[in-house]
XYZ file of C-alpha atoms in Angstrom:
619
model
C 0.000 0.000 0.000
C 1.005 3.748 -0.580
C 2.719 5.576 2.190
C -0.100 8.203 2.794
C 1.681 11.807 3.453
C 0.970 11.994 6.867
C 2.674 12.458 9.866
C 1.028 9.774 12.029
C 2.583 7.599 9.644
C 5.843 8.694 10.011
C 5.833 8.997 13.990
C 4.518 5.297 14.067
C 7.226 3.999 11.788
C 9.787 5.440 14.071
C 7.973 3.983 17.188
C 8.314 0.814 15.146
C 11.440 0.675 14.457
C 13.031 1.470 17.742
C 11.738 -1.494 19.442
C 12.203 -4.247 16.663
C 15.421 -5.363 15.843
C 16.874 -4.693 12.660
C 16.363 -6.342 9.557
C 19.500 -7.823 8.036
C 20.085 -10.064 4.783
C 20.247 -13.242 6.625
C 20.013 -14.552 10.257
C 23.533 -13.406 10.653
C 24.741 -10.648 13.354
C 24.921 -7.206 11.528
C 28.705 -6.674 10.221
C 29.005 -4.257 13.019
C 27.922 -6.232 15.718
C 29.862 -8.930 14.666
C 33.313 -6.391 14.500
C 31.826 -5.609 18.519
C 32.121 -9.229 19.315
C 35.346 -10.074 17.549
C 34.098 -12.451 15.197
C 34.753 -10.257 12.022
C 38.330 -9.216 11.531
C 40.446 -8.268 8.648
C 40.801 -11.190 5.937
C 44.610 -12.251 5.618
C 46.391 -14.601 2.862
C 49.272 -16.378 2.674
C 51.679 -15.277 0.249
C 55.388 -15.233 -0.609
C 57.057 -13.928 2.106
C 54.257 -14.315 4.727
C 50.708 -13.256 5.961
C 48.826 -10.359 4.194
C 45.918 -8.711 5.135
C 43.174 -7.577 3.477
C 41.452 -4.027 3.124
C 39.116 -3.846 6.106
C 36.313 -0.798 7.001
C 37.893 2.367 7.857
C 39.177 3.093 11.210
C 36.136 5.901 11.642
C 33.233 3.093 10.599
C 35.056 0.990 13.353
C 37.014 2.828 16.202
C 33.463 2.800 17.895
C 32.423 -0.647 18.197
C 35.990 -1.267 19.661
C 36.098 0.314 22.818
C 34.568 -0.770 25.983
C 32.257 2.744 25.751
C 31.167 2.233 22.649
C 30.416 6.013 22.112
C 32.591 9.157 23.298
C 32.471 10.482 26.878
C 29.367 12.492 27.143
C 31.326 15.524 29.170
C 30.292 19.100 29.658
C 32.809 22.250 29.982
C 34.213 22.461 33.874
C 35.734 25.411 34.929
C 38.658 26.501 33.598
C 38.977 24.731 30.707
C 39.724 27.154 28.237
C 36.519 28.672 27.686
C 36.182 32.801 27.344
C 33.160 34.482 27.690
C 33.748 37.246 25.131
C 34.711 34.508 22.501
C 32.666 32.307 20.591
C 34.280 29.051 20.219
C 36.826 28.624 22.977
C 39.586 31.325 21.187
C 41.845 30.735 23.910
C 42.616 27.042 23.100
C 44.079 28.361 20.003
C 47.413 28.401 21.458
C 50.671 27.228 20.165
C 50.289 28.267 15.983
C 47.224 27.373 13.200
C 43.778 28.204 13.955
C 40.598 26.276 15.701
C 38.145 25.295 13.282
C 36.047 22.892 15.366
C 33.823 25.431 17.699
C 32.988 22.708 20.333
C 34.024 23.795 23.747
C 33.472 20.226 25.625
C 36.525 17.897 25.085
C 35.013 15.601 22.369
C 36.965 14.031 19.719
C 37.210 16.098 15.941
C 39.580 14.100 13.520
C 39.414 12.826 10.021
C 38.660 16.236 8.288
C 39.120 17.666 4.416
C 39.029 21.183 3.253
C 38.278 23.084 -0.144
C 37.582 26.245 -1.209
C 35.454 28.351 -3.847
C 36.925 28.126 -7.126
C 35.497 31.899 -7.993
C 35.908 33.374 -3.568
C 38.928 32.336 -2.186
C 37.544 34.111 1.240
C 35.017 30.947 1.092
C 36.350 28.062 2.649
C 34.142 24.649 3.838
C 35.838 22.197 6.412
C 34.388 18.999 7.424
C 35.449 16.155 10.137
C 34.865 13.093 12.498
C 33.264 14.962 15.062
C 31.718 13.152 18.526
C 30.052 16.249 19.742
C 26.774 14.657 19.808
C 27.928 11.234 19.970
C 29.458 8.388 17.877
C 30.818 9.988 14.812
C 28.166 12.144 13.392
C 30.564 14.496 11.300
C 30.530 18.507 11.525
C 30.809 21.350 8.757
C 32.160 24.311 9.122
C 32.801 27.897 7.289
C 34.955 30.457 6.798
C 34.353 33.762 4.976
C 37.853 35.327 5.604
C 40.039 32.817 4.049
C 39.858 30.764 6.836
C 40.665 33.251 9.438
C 37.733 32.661 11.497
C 35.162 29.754 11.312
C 31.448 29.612 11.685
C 29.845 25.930 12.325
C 27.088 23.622 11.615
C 25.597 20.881 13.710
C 23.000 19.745 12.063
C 23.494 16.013 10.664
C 22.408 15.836 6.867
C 21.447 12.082 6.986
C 19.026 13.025 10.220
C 15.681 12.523 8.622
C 16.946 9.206 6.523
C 15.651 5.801 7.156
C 16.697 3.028 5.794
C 14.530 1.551 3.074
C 16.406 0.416 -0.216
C 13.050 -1.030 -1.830
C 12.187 2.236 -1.802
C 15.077 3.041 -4.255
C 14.028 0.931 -7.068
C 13.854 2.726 -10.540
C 10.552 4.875 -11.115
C 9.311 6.201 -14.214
C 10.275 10.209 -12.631
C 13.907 8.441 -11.794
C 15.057 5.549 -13.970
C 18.352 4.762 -11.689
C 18.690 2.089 -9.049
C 19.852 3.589 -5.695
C 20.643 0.179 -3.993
C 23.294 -2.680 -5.132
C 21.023 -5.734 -3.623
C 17.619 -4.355 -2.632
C 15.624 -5.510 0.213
C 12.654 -4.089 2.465
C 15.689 -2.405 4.916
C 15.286 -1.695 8.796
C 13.495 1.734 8.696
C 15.824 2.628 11.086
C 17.453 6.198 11.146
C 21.317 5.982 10.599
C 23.323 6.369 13.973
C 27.335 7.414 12.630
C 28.273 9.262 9.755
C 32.561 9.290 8.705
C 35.418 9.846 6.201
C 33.442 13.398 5.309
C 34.767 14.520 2.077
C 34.358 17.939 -0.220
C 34.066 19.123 -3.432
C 32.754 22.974 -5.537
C 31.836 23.172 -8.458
C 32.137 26.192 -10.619
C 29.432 28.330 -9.373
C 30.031 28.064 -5.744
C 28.119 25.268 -4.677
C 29.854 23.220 -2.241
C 29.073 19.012 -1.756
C 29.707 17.188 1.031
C 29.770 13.650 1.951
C 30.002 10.794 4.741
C 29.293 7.541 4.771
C 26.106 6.913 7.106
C 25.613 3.786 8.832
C 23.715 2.280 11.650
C 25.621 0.711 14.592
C 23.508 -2.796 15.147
C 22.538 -2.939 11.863
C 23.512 -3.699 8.150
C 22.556 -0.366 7.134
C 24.876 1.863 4.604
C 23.898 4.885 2.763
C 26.025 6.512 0.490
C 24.884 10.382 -0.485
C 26.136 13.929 -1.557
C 24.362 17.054 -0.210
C 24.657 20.633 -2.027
C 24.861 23.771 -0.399
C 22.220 26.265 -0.818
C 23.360 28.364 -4.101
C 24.261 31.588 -2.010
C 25.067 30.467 1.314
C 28.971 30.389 0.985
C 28.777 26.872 2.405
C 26.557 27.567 5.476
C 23.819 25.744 4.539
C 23.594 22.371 3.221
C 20.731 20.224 2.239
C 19.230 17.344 3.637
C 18.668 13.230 2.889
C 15.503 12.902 2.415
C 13.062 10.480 4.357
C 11.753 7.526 2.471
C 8.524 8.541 -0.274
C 5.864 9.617 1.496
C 6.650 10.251 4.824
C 7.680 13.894 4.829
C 6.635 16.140 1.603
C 7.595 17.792 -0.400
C 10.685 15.551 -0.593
C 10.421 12.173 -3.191
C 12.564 10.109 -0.959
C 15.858 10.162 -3.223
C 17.463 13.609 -3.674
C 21.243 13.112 -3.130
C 20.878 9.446 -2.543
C 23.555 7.588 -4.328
C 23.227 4.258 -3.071
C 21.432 2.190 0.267
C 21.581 -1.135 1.340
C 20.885 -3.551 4.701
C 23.154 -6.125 3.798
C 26.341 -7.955 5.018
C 27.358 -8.038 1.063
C 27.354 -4.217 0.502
C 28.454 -2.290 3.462
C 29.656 0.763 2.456
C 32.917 2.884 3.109
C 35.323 5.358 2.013
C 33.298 8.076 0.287
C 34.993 10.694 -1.792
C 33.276 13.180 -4.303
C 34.866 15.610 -6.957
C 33.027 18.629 -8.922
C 33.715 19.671 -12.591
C 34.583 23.212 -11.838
C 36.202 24.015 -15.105
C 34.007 26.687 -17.101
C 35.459 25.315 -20.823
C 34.681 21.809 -19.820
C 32.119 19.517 -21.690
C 30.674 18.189 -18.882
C 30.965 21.712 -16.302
C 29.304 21.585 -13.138
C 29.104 17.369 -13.157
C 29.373 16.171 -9.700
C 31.289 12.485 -9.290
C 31.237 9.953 -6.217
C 33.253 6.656 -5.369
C 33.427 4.603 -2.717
C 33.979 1.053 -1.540
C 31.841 -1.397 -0.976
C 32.542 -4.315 1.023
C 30.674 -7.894 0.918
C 31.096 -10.237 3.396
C 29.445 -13.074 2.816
C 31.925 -15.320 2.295
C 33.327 -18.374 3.735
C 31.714 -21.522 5.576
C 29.444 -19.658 7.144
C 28.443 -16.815 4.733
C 30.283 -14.171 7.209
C 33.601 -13.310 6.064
C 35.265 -10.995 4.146
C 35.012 -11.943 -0.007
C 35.922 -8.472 -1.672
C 36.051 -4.740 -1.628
C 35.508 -3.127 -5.125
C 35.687 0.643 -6.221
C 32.370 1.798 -7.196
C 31.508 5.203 -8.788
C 28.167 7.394 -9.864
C 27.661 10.790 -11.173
C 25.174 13.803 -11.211
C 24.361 15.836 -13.994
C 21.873 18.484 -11.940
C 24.051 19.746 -9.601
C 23.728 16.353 -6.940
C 20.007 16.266 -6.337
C 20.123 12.719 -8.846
C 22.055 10.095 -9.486
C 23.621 7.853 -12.155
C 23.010 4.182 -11.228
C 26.098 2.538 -9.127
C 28.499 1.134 -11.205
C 32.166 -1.369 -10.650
C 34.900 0.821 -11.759
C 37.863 -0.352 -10.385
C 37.583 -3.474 -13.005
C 40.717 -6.090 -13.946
C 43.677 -6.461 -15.238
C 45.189 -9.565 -15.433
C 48.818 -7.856 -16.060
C 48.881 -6.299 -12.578
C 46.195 -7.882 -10.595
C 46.219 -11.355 -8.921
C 44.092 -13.107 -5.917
C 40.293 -11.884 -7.276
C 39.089 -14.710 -7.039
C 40.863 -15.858 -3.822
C 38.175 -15.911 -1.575
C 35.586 -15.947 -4.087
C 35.894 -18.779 -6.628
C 33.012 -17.232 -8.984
C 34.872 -14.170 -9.462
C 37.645 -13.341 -12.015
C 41.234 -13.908 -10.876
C 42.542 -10.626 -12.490
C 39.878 -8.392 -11.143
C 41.204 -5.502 -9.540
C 38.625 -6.311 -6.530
C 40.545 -6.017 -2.937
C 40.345 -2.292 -2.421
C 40.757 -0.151 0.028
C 39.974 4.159 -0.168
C 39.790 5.532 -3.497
C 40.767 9.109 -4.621
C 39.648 11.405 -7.637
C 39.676 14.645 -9.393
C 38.639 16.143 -12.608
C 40.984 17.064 -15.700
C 40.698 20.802 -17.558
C 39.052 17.845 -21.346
C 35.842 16.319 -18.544
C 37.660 13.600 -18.084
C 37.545 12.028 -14.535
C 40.834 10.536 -13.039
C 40.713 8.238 -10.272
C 43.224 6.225 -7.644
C 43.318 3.603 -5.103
C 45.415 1.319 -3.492
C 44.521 -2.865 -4.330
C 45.927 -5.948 -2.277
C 45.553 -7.751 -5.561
C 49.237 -8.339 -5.305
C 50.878 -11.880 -5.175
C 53.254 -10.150 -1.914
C 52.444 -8.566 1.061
C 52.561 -5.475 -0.172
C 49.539 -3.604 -1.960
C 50.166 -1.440 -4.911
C 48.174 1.665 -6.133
C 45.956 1.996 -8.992
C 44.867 4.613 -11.899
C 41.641 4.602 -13.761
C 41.184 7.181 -16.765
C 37.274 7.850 -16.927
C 35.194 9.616 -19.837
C 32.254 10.396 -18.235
C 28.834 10.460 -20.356
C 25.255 10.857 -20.439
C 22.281 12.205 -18.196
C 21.622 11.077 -14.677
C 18.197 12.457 -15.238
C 17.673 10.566 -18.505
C 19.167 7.823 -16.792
C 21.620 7.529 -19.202
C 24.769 8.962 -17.337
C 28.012 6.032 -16.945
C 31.537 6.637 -16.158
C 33.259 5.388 -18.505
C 36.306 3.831 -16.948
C 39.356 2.165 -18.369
C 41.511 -0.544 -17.281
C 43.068 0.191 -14.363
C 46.709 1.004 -14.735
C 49.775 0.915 -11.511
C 50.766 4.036 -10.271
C 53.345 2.472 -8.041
C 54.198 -0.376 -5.506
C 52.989 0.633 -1.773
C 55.440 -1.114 1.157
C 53.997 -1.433 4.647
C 55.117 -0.633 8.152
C 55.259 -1.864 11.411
C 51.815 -2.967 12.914
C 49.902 -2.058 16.289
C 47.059 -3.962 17.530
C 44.561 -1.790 18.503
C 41.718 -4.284 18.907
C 41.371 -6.122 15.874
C 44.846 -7.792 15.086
C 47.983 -6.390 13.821
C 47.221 -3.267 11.732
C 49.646 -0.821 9.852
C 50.555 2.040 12.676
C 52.579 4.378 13.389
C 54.147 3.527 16.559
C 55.448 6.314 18.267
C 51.780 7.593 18.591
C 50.034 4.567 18.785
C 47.340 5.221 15.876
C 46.074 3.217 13.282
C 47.726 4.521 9.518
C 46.282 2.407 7.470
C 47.582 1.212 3.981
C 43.978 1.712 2.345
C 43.857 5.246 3.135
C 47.419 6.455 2.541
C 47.134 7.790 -1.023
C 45.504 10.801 -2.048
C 45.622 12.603 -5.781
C 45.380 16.574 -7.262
C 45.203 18.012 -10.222
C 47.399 20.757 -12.339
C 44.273 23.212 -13.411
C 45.840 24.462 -16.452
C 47.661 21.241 -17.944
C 45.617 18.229 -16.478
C 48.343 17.018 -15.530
C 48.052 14.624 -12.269
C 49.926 14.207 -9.146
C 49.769 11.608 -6.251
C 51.026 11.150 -3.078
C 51.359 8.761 -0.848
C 52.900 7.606 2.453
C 55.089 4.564 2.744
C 57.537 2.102 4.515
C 60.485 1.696 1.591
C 62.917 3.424 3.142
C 62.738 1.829 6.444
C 60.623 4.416 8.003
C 57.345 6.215 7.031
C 58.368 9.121 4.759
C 56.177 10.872 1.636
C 56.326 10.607 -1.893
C 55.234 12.016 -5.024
C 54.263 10.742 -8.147
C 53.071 12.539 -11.714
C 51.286 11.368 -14.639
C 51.224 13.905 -18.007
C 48.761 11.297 -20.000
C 45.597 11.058 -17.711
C 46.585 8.442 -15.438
C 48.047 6.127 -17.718
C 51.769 6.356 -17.260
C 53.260 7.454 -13.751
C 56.829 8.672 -13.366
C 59.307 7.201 -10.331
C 58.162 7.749 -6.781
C 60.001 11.033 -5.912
C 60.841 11.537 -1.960
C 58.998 14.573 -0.567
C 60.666 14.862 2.921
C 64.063 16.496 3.599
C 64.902 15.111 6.530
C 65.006 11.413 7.894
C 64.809 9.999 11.518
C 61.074 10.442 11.845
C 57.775 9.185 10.601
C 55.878 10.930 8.244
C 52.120 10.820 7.236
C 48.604 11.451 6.355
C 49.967 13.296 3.318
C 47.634 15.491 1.679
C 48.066 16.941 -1.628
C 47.266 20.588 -3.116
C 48.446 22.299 -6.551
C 48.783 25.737 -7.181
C 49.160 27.465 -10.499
C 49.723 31.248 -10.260
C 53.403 31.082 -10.847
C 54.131 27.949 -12.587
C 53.243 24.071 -10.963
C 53.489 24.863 -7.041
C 53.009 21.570 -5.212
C 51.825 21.470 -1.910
C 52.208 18.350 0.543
C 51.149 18.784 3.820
C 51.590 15.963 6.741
C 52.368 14.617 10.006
C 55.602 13.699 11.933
C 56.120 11.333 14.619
C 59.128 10.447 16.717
C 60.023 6.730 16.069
C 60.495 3.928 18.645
C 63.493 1.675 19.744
C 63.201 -1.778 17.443
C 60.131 -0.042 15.104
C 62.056 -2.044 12.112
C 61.301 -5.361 14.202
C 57.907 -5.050 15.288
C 56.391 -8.081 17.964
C 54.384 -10.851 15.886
C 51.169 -9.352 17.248
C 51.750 -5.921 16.430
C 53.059 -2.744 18.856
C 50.947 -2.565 22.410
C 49.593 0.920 23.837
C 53.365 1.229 26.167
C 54.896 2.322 22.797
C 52.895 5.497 22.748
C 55.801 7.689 24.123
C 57.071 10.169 21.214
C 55.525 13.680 19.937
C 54.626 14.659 16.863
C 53.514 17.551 14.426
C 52.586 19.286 11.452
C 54.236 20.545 8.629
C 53.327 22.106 5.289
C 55.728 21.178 2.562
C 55.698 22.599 -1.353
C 58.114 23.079 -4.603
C 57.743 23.473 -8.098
C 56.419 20.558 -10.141
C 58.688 17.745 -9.120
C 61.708 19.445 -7.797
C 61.998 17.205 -4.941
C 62.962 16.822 -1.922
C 60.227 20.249 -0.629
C 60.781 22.773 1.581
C 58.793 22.407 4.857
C 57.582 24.942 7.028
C 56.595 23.523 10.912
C 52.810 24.423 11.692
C 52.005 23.166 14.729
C 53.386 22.644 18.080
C 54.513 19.295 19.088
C 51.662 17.324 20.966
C 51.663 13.744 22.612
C 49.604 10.567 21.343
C 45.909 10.122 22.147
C 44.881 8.791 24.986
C 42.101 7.171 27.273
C 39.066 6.658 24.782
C 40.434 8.655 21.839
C 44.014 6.374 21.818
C 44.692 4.856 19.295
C 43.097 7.023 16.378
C 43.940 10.189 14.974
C 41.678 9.970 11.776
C 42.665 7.918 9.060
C 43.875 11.219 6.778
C 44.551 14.784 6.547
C 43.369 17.365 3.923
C 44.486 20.846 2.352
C 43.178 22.889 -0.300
C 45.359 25.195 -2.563
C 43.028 28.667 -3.822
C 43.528 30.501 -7.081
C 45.675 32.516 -5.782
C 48.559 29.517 -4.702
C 47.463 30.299 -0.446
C 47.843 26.986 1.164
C 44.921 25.846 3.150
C 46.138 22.671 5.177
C 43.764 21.032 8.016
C 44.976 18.379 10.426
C 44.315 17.230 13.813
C 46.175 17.474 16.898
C 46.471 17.159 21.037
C 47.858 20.172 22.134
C 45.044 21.203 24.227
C 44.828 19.605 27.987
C 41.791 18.799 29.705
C 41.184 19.932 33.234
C 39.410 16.718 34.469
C 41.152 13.661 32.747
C 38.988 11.645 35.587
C 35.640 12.776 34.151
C 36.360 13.155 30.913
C 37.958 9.745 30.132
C 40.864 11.414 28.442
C 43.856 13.986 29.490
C 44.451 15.198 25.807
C 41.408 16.194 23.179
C 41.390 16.065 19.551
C 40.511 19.145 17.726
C 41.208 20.411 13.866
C 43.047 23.275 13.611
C 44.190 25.108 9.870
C 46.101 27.540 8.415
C 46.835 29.737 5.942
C 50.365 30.084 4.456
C 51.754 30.760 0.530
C 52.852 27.547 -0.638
C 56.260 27.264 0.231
C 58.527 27.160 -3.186
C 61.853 26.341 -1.572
């Protein structure tokens, strides 16, 4: 029967929901209850020269089914902790160099947070994070009208009025494109979490923003984009919509990409670009891919089988979408093990994936990375696709277009941490996960199209940053090229921005980290929490094209590990945006601010997201 448009109808479905449990794909615990319990860790293969493991869901879809709270210390603001009356947002825990973006004054985590910028204003900035203000990770935005000088905020969750319901997702005759990968009636719950936020702007000033949403004790995944309000300089976004019927005038699927309630397609990693290029064929497009994980594999239908790159595209400014689509594809040349855990699949699919990256070339065309495990070693590699996007989302008739995948480079792990599921890629000095999936990230040359990614690794025996270019689209990549100057540290989280005012200015910004006695040797189990004993900081780095090793300018001051329920995670990345006029916008995380009350607050050093603004440096 029709939903009628009433709000009886809606209040009773919530009543509903909250006291049945959810509805799942099978009898099966929900993936995340079953990460809770233990029973649903990180696939790993035997290959030559050991154990390998396989991509697993991001450190902000699991940090909170890990710990023994489950969600973040609810605290509120004691005396003396930093808070002045005549200043909104806490100004005086600005201290120390970079500015506050995050305006909460409790002592919350904020991590995990990207940055971009107007194309046409570069006063116009948009920031979003990880943020547990409110509890679990529901994500934050925030604004800046001054070139990032000062910051206004939003709180509002723009997944809120969403519940899940993929049947009601199913092509229509007003919307020809699928919005689920397998269907099914869903839980009707709302979605609990939302992380990995990511940004993009078109050419007109509209900003999109994205998280992936998911429920804690449920299946449920949604994967969406949500525009700003043309005119609002990225203080107002819009929202998810409820399912058909239950709130007008919404039809139940603006900015929905994808939703499912199923162990085979739980969703992660989330990344959107814009076409922002006024001469472009396909101007103002909007582009979105993400992973998405089944695990239905095994004995008992539980376990991990593989983690594709999927991708979809807008072509009215995000408010519909292309149906979801396998990009990330095979090649038999470079990729091995597809069908390792699957027997049905093909053994040169390019199918064990962890984050993906893109960005749009000056022609339309769409370039995108990631890093694979389809590797007969231990160690991954990263990928390029070359996309030629085409059609109408509206029509229905929109595809990317991608080609075969294509290496960018080999990727060499670290040392590993165990930090509740099993030995994980870390870095150990601070005791946080760094994980492999999430260490690559790619940017763009606006004038020449020409490509450039970066990418943390373990090659030279300790975590330093690289830098690789591609003149043909993603096709050909030259020689990793060392970004860092100096050695005896860790370096990470590398995020990459290009400037064009006066020639190619690349700008790398990342983390450094003290290392630990025997890091080259960790235990068989991974590092424990005593290693967590060295500082770290923040550093913006830049030169011209690939005149390498950069220049680095120090950003933050140093700050100790995370601890009590925000150890072992410091987001899974970093972000920074270069404007038209080659101003460096880098965003990061970091401990430097105390708490008053370590007892109450479960913690004696908070996570907050700090920026700043700084030429790129051309040293």
């Amino acid at each position: 029967m029709k939903r009628r448009n009433q709000l009886g109808i809606l209040i009773a479905a919530v009543t509903v929901a909250a006291f049945l449990p959810a509805t799942t794909s099978s009898a099966l615990p929900s993936v995340p209850e079953r990460i809770a319990a233990g029973t649903l860790k990180p696939a790993y293969i035997e290959v030559n020269g050991g154990s390998k493991r396989m991509p697993f869901l991001s450190g902000g879809r699991t940090e909170l089914l890990q710990s023994p709270t489950g969600v973040q210390a609810r605290s509120q603001v004691p005396n003396g902790s930093g808070f002045a009356i005549t200043s909104l947002g806490c100004a005086n825990r600005n201290a120390g160099g970079g500015i506050r973006v995050n305006q909460d004054c409790t002592f919350r985590r904020q991590a995990e947070e990207d940055i971009i910028a107007d194309p046409n204003d570069p006063n116009n900035l948009v920031a979003g994070m990880n943020d547990s203000l409110t509890g679990w990770n529901r994500t934050s935005l925030d604004f800046s009208l001054d070139r990032g000088l000062h910051w206004g905020a939003i709180s509002t969750a723009p997944f809120g009025f969403r519940l899940n319901d993929p049947n009601d997702l199913l092509p229509t005759a007003a919307d020809p494109n699928r919005h689920t990968i397998k269907g099914g009636p869903g839980s009707l719950h709302s979605y609990d979490a939302c992380s990995d936020p990511y940004l993009a702007a078109d050419s007109r000033g509209r900003f999109f923003y994205t998280c992936v949403a998911f429920d804690i004790a449920s299946n449920d995944s949604l994967a969406f984009v949500v525009p700003s309000r043309p005119g609002a300089m990225g203080s107002s976004f819009d929202q998810v919509p409820p399912p058909e019927g239950l709130q007008p005038p919404y039809t139940g699927r603006e900015h929905i990409i994808a939703e499912d309630s199923s162990a085979a397609a739980s969703y992660d990693a989330p990344k959107v670009a814009a076409d922002f290029f006024v001469d472009s064929p396909h101007r103002d497009n909007v582009y979105f891919t993400w992973t998405v994980f089944d695990f239905t594999c095994g004995p008992n239908h539980d376990q991990y089988c593989e983690s594709p790159i999927w991708g979809s595209m807008s072509t009215d400014h995000g408010f519909t979408w292309s149906t979801p689509e396998t990009i990330s594809g095979a090649n038999p040349a470079i990729c091995t093990l597809g069908n390792v855990f699957n027997p049905g699949l093909a053994p040169g699919a390019c199918n064990l994936d962890g984050h993906s990256d893109l960005t749009v070339r000056p022609n339309g065309e769409l370039a995108v990375t990631f890093v694979s495990q389809n590797t007969p070693t231990q160690n991954p590699q990263i990928l390029s696709l070359r996309c030629n996007p085409s059609g109408s989302s509206t029509a229905g008739t929109a595809h990317l277009n991608c080609g075969t995948p294509q290496k960018v480079t080999d990727y060499v792990t670290g040392p590993a941490c165990d930090l509740g599921t099993g030995p994980e890629q870390c870095i150990p000095g601070a005791f946080i996960r760094a994980p492999f999936e999430t260490a690559q990230r790619l940017s763009v040359d606006e004038r020449s199209g020409v490509l450039y990614d970066t990418w943390y690794d373990y090659r030279q025996g300790e975590f330093d940053v690289f830098v690789a270019r591609s003149t043909d689209g993603g096709t050909t990549w030259t020689e990793p090229r060392l970004v860092n100057p100096d050695r005896g540290t860790d370096h990470y989280f590398s995020a990459i921005g290009i400037g064009e005012r006066w020639g190619t200015s690349v700008a790398i910004s990342y983390f450094r980290t003290g290392r630990v006695p025997g890091e080259n040797n960790p235990p068989p189990s991974g590092f424990g929490p005593d290693v967590a004993t060295q500082m770290s900081d923040y550093v913006l780095s830049g030169g011209t094209d690939l005149d390498t090793p950069y220049a680095f300018e120090v950003l933050s001051p140093e700050f100790p590990p995370p601890d009590g329920i925000q150890a072992g995670f410091n987001g899974d990345y970093s972000g920074i945006e270069v404007d038209r006029d080659d101003i460096a916008h880098p965003i990061w995380s970091d401990t430097r601010n105390r708490v008053p009350d370590p007892s109450f607050d479960k913690v004696s050093v908070d996570e907050d997201v700090f920026t700043a603004v700084r030429p790129v440096p051309r040293g």
